[in-house]
PDB file of C-alpha atoms in Angstrom:
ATOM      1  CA  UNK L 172      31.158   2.680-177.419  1.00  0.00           C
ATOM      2  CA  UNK L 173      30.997   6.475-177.293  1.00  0.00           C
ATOM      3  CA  UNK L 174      30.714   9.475-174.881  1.00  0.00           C
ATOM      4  CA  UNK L 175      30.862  12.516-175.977  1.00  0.00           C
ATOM      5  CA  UNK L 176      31.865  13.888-172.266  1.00  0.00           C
ATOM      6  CA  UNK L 177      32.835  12.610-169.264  1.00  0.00           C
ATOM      7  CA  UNK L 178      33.027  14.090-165.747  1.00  0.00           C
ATOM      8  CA  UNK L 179      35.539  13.380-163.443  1.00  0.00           C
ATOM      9  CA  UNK L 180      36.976  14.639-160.103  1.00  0.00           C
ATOM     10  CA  UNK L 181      35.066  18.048-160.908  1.00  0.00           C
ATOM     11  CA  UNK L 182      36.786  18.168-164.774  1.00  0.00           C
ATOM     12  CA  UNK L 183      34.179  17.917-167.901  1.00  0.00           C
ATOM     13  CA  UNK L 184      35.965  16.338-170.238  1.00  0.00           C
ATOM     14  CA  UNK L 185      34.990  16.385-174.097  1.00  0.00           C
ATOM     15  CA  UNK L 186      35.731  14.035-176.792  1.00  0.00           C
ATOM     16  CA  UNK L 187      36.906  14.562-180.276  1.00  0.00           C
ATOM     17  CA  UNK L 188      34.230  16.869-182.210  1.00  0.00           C
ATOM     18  CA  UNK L 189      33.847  17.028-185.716  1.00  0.00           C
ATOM     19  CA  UNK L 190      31.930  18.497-188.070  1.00  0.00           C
ATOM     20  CA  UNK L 191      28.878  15.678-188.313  1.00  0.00           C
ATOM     21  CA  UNK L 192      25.932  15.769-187.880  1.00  0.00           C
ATOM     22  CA  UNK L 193      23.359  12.962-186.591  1.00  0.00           C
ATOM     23  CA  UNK L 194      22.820  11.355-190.061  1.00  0.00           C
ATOM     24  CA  UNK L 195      26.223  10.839-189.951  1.00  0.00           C
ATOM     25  CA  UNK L 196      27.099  13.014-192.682  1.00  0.00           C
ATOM     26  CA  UNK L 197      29.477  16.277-192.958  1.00  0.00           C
ATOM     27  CA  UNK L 198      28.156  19.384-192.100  1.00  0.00           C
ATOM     28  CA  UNK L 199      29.046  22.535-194.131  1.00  0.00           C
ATOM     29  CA  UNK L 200      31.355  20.506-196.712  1.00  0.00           C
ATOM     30  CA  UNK L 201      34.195  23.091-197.913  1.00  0.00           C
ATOM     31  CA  UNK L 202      32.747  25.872-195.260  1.00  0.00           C
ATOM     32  CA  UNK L 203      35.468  26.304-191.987  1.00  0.00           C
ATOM     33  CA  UNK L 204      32.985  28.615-190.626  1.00  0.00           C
ATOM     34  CA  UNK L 205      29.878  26.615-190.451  1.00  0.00           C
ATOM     35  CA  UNK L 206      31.995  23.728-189.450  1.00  0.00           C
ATOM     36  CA  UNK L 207      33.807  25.736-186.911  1.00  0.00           C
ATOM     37  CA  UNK L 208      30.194  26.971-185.169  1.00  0.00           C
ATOM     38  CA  UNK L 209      28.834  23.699-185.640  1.00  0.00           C
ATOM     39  CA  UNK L 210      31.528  22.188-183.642  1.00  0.00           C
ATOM     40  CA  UNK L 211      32.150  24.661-180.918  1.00  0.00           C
ATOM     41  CA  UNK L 212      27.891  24.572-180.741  1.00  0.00           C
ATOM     42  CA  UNK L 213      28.478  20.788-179.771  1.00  0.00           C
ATOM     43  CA  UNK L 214      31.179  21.539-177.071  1.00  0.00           C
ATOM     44  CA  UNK L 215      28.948  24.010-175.504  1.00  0.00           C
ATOM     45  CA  UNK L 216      26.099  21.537-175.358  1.00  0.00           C
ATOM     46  CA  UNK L 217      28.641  18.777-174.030  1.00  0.00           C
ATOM     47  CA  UNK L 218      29.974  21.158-171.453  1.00  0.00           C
ATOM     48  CA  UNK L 219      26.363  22.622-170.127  1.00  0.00           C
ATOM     49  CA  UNK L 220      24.928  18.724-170.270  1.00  0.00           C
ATOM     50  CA  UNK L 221      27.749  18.550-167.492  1.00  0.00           C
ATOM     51  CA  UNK L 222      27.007  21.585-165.665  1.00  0.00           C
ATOM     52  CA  UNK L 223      29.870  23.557-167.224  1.00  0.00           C
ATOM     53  CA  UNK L 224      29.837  26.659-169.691  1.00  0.00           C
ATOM     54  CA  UNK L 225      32.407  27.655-172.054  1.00  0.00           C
ATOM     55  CA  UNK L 226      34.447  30.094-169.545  1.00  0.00           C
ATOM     56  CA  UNK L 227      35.257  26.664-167.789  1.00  0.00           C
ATOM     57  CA  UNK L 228      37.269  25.610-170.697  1.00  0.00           C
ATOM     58  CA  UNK L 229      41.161  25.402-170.142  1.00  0.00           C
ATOM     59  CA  UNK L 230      42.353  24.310-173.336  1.00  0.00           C
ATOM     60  CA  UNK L 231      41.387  23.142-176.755  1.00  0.00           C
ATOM     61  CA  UNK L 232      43.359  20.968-179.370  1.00  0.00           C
ATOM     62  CA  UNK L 233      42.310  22.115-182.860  1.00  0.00           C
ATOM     63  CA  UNK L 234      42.829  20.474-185.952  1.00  0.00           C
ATOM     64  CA  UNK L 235      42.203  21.723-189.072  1.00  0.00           C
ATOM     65  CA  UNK L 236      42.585  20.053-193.216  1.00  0.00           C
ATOM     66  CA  UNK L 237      44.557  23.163-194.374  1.00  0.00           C
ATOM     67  CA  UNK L 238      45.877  26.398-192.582  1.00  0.00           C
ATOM     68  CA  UNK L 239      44.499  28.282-195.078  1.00  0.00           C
ATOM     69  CA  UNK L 240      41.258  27.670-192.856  1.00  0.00           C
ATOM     70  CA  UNK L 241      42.873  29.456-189.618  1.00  0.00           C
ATOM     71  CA  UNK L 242      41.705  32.994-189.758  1.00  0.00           C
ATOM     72  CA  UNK L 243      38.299  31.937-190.284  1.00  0.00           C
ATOM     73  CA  UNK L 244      38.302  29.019-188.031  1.00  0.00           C
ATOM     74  CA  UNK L 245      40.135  31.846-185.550  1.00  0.00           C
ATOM     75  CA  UNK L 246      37.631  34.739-186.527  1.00  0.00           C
ATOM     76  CA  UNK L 247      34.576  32.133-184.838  1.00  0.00           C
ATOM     77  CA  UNK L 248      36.495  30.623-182.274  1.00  0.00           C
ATOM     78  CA  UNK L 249      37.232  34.138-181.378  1.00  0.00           C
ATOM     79  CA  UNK L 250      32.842  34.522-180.430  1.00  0.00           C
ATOM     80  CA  UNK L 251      33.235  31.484-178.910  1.00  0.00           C
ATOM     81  CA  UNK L 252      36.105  32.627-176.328  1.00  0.00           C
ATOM     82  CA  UNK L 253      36.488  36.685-176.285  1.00  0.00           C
ATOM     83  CA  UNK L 254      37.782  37.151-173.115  1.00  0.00           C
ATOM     84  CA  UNK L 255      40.899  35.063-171.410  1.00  0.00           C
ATOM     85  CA  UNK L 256      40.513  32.305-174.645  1.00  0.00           C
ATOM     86  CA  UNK L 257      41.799  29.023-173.197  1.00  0.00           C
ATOM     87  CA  UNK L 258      45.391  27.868-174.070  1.00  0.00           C
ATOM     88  CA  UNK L 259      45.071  25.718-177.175  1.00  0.00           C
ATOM     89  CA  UNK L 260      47.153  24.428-180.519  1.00  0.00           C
ATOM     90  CA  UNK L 261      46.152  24.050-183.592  1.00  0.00           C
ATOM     91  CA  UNK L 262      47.499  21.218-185.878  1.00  0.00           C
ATOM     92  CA  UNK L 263      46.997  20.465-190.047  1.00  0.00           C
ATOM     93  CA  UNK L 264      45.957  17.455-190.551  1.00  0.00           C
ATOM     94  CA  UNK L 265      44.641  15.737-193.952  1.00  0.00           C
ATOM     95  CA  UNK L 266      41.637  14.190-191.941  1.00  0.00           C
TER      96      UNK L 266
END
């Protein structure tokens, strides 16, 4: 059992997002960037399903396989969210 959003008391809220696609398989393998849009391009779908764009968002938890990633998972996010970015943190994890 699985929703990728939920509304409630005027909040969207969206799952966990990663980087798969519908044939359950990775998308972009070794490629932050890709995976980074590809995510962020579910989100957005998530949040407009609900009647919500991305200036509604508030905050994001990001988690990322190795820092090494985080300029160019922060050089997309930063298209994503160029004016008043939500408040977010970013954690390694070996996912």
């Amino acid at each position: 059992p699985y929703s990728p959003g939920t509304r409630a008391g005027g909040f969207i809220f969206v799952s966990g997002t990663l980087a798969i696609g519908a044939d359950g398989k990775t998308v972009g393998v070794g490629d932050i960037t890709v995976q980074t849009k590809y995510v962020l391009e579910a989100i957005k779908s998530v949040l407009e399903a609900g009647g919500g764009t991305m200036k509604d968002v508030t905050f994001n938890q990001i988690f990322l396989k190795d820092f090494a990633d985080y300029a160019a998972m922060n050089a997309v996010y930063k298209q994503y969210f160029p004016e008043k970015p939500p408040a977010r943190y970013c954690i390694q994890s070996p996912l």
